[in-house]
Amino acid sequence: MSFAQNIREMSLLDEPENSTGSVKVIGFFAWLVAVLITIFTIWELDNFLTREGERVGLVNHKIGRVEFRPDEVLIWSPTSKNQKIINNDYIATSDASKAVITLLGQAKVKMYENTQIQIKLDMKNKEKLYLLTLISGSIKVEGSSSNNVKIRIASGDSEFSLAGIEDGLGISRLNNTTDVFGVRGKVAN
């Protein structure tokens, strides 16, 4: 007896005599649902990875676990070196993690461990206005003396506007209080 005949006989013996094929139909639909879910997941992942939008910066350097998520998505994804940051993205660092994000105006945002920010870009009259919302943790903004780039940092009830940053501005948000440190440059509170 051949291998194929043995398989056929075993499958016939395994089925109850009064079977109407409902098990096969249920199995087929379960397989079909699994295939459709796989196709949808791959399609959504491709859309997520090749998403369009206005680029506001790049993750130039990272140590440890650094993640991002678009404004409309609740799931965090790991960043890669030179990860493109799109307008309204959230970026977060974990324990013992750091990141450096270079904004389009060449200003750098240093994120320390356990920090979460959102980056928005508003273009008004050929002027770039970045709004960095510090949700938790600590950041330091450095660089760019460009006249057409302005940065506003919001943290809780505090808001800081920066123009012509030379050495940097550091801000921490811990336990719902905001502290400013290392101010060098023009700061309007």
CSV table of C-alpha atoms in Angstrom, one decimal:
chain,number,residue,atom,x,y,z
A,1,MET,CA,0.0,0.0,0.0
A,2,SER,CA,1.3,3.4,-0.9
A,3,PHE,CA,1.9,6.4,1.4
A,4,ALA,CA,-0.9,8.3,-0.2
A,5,GLN,CA,-3.4,5.5,0.2
A,6,ASN,CA,-2.4,5.2,3.9
A,7,ILE,CA,-3.1,8.9,4.4
A,8,ARG,CA,-6.5,8.6,2.6
A,9,GLU,CA,-7.5,5.7,4.8
A,10,MET,CA,-6.5,7.4,8.0
A,11,SER,CA,-8.4,10.5,7.1
A,12,LEU,CA,-11.5,8.4,6.3
A,13,LEU,CA,-11.2,6.5,9.5
A,14,ASP,CA,-10.9,9.7,11.6
A,15,GLU,CA,-14.1,11.2,10.3
A,16,PRO,CA,-17.4,10.2,11.9
A,17,GLU,CA,-19.7,8.2,9.7
A,18,ASN,CA,-22.5,10.7,9.9
A,19,SER,CA,-20.2,13.7,9.1
A,20,THR,CA,-21.7,16.1,6.5
A,21,GLY,CA,-18.5,17.9,5.8
A,22,SER,CA,-19.2,20.8,8.2
A,23,VAL,CA,-15.8,20.2,9.8
A,24,LYS,CA,-14.2,20.8,6.4
A,25,VAL,CA,-16.3,23.9,5.8
A,26,ILE,CA,-15.4,25.4,9.1
A,27,GLY,CA,-11.7,24.6,8.6
A,28,PHE,CA,-11.8,26.2,5.2
A,29,PHE,CA,-13.4,29.4,6.6
A,30,ALA,CA,-10.9,29.5,9.4
A,31,TRP,CA,-8.1,29.2,6.9
A,32,LEU,CA,-9.7,31.9,4.7
A,33,VAL,CA,-10.0,34.3,7.7
A,34,ALA,CA,-6.3,33.7,8.6
A,35,VAL,CA,-5.2,34.5,5.1
A,36,LEU,CA,-7.3,37.7,4.9
A,37,ILE,CA,-5.9,38.8,8.3
A,38,THR,CA,-2.4,38.2,7.1
A,39,ILE,CA,-2.9,40.1,3.9
A,40,PHE,CA,-4.5,43.0,5.8
A,41,THR,CA,-1.7,43.1,8.3
A,42,ILE,CA,1.0,43.1,5.6
A,43,TRP,CA,-0.8,45.9,3.7
A,44,GLU,CA,-1.2,48.0,6.8
A,45,LEU,CA,2.4,47.5,7.8
A,46,ASP,CA,3.5,48.5,4.4
A,47,ASN,CA,1.4,51.7,4.6
A,48,PHE,CA,2.8,52.4,8.1
A,49,LEU,CA,6.4,52.0,7.0
A,50,THR,CA,6.0,54.0,3.8
A,51,ARG,CA,3.7,56.6,5.2
A,52,GLU,CA,3.6,60.0,3.6
A,53,GLY,CA,3.6,63.3,5.4
A,54,GLU,CA,5.6,66.4,6.1
A,55,ARG,CA,9.0,65.4,7.4
A,56,VAL,CA,10.0,67.5,10.4
A,57,GLY,CA,13.2,65.8,11.5
A,58,LEU,CA,15.4,62.7,11.8
A,59,VAL,CA,16.4,60.5,14.7
A,60,ASN,CA,20.2,60.9,14.2
A,61,HIS,CA,21.4,59.1,17.2
A,62,LYS,CA,19.9,56.7,19.7
A,63,ILE,CA,21.0,54.6,22.6
A,64,GLY,CA,18.8,51.9,24.1
A,65,ARG,CA,15.1,51.7,23.4
A,66,VAL,CA,13.7,54.6,21.4
A,67,GLU,CA,10.2,54.4,19.9
A,68,PHE,CA,7.8,56.5,17.9
A,69,ARG,CA,4.2,56.5,16.9
A,70,PRO,CA,2.1,58.7,14.5
A,71,ASP,CA,-0.6,60.9,16.1
A,72,GLU,CA,-3.4,58.7,14.8
A,73,VAL,CA,-1.9,55.4,16.0
A,74,LEU,CA,-1.7,54.0,19.5
A,75,ILE,CA,1.0,51.4,18.9
A,76,TRP,CA,4.6,52.3,19.5
A,77,SER,CA,7.3,51.1,17.0
A,78,PRO,CA,11.0,51.0,17.4
A,79,THR,CA,13.0,53.7,15.6
A,80,SER,CA,16.0,53.1,13.4
A,81,LYS,CA,19.0,55.3,12.8
A,82,ASN,CA,17.9,58.2,10.5
A,83,GLN,CA,14.3,57.4,11.2
A,84,LYS,CA,12.1,60.0,9.5
A,85,ILE,CA,9.9,61.9,11.9
A,86,ILE,CA,6.6,63.1,10.4
A,87,ASN,CA,4.6,66.1,11.6
A,88,ASN,CA,2.7,65.3,14.8
A,89,ASP,CA,4.7,62.2,15.6
A,90,TYR,CA,5.4,61.1,19.2
A,91,ILE,CA,8.8,60.0,20.2
A,92,ALA,CA,9.7,58.2,23.5
A,93,THR,CA,12.8,56.9,25.3
A,94,SER,CA,12.8,54.1,27.9
A,95,ASP,CA,15.1,53.4,30.9
A,96,ALA,CA,18.8,54.0,30.2
A,97,SER,CA,17.9,55.3,26.7
A,98,LYS,CA,18.7,58.6,24.8
A,99,ALA,CA,17.9,60.0,21.4
A,100,VAL,CA,19.0,63.0,19.3
A,101,ILE,CA,16.5,64.4,16.8
A,102,THR,CA,17.7,66.9,14.2
A,103,LEU,CA,14.9,69.2,13.2
A,104,LEU,CA,14.8,70.6,9.6
A,105,GLY,CA,16.2,74.0,10.8
A,106,GLN,CA,19.3,72.1,12.1
A,107,ALA,CA,18.3,72.5,15.8
A,108,LYS,CA,18.9,69.4,17.8
A,109,VAL,CA,16.6,68.0,20.4
A,110,LYS,CA,18.3,65.8,22.9
A,111,MET,CA,15.9,63.4,24.7
A,112,TYR,CA,17.0,61.8,28.0
A,113,GLU,CA,15.8,58.6,29.5
A,114,ASN,CA,12.0,58.1,30.2
A,115,THR,CA,11.0,61.0,28.0
A,116,GLN,CA,8.1,61.5,25.7
A,117,ILE,CA,7.5,64.4,23.3
A,118,GLN,CA,5.3,65.3,20.3
A,119,ILE,CA,6.7,67.3,17.5
A,120,LYS,CA,4.5,69.6,15.4
A,121,LEU,CA,5.6,71.9,12.6
A,122,ASP,CA,3.6,75.0,11.6
A,123,MET,CA,4.6,76.9,8.5
A,124,LYS,CA,3.6,80.6,8.6
A,125,ASN,CA,4.9,83.2,6.1
A,126,LYS,CA,8.0,81.1,5.1
A,127,GLU,CA,8.8,80.8,8.8
A,128,LYS,CA,9.1,77.4,10.5
A,129,LEU,CA,7.5,77.2,14.0
A,130,TYR,CA,8.2,73.9,15.8
A,131,LEU,CA,6.0,73.1,18.7
A,132,LEU,CA,7.6,70.5,21.0
A,133,THR,CA,5.2,69.2,23.6
A,134,LEU,CA,7.1,67.7,26.5
A,135,ILE,CA,4.8,65.1,28.0
A,136,SER,CA,7.3,63.6,30.5
A,137,GLY,CA,11.0,63.4,31.1
A,138,SER,CA,13.8,65.8,30.1
A,139,ILE,CA,15.0,67.4,26.8
A,140,LYS,CA,17.6,69.9,25.7
A,141,VAL,CA,17.3,71.9,22.6
A,142,GLU,CA,20.5,73.1,20.9
A,143,GLY,CA,21.8,74.7,17.8
A,144,SER,CA,20.2,76.7,15.0
A,145,SER,CA,20.6,80.5,14.9
A,146,SER,CA,18.4,80.5,11.8
A,147,ASN,CA,16.1,83.5,11.6
A,148,ASN,CA,13.4,81.5,9.9
A,149,VAL,CA,13.1,78.8,12.5
A,150,LYS,CA,11.4,79.3,15.8
A,151,ILE,CA,10.8,76.7,18.5
A,152,ARG,CA,8.1,76.7,21.1
A,153,ILE,CA,8.2,74.2,24.0
A,154,ALA,CA,5.0,73.4,25.9
A,155,SER,CA,5.1,71.5,29.1
A,156,GLY,CA,2.1,71.4,31.4
A,157,ASP,CA,1.0,75.0,32.0
A,158,SER,CA,4.4,76.4,30.9
A,159,GLU,CA,5.4,77.5,27.4
A,160,PHE,CA,8.8,78.7,26.2
A,161,SER,CA,9.5,80.4,22.9
A,162,LEU,CA,13.0,80.1,21.5
A,163,ALA,CA,14.7,82.0,18.7
A,164,GLY,CA,18.4,82.1,17.8
A,165,ILE,CA,19.3,79.3,20.2
A,166,GLU,CA,23.1,79.3,20.8
A,167,ASP,CA,24.1,76.9,23.5
A,168,GLY,CA,20.8,75.4,24.4
A,169,LEU,CA,17.8,75.2,26.7
A,170,GLY,CA,17.0,72.3,28.9
A,171,ILE,CA,13.5,71.5,30.2
A,172,SER,CA,12.3,68.7,32.6
A,173,ARG,CA,8.8,67.6,33.4
A,174,LEU,CA,8.6,65.3,36.4
A,175,ASN,CA,5.8,64.8,38.8
A,176,ASN,CA,3.6,67.4,36.9
A,177,THR,CA,6.1,70.2,37.5
A,178,THR,CA,8.3,71.9,34.9
A,179,ASP,CA,11.8,73.0,35.5
A,180,VAL,CA,14.1,74.9,33.2
A,181,PHE,CA,17.9,74.3,33.3
A,182,GLY,CA,20.9,75.4,31.2
A,183,VAL,CA,19.4,78.4,29.6
A,184,ARG,CA,21.7,80.2,27.1
A,185,GLY,CA,20.1,82.1,24.3
A,186,LYS,CA,16.9,84.1,23.9
A,187,VAL,CA,14.1,82.8,25.9
A,188,ALA,CA,10.6,84.4,26.2
A,189,ASN,CA,8.4,82.8,28.8
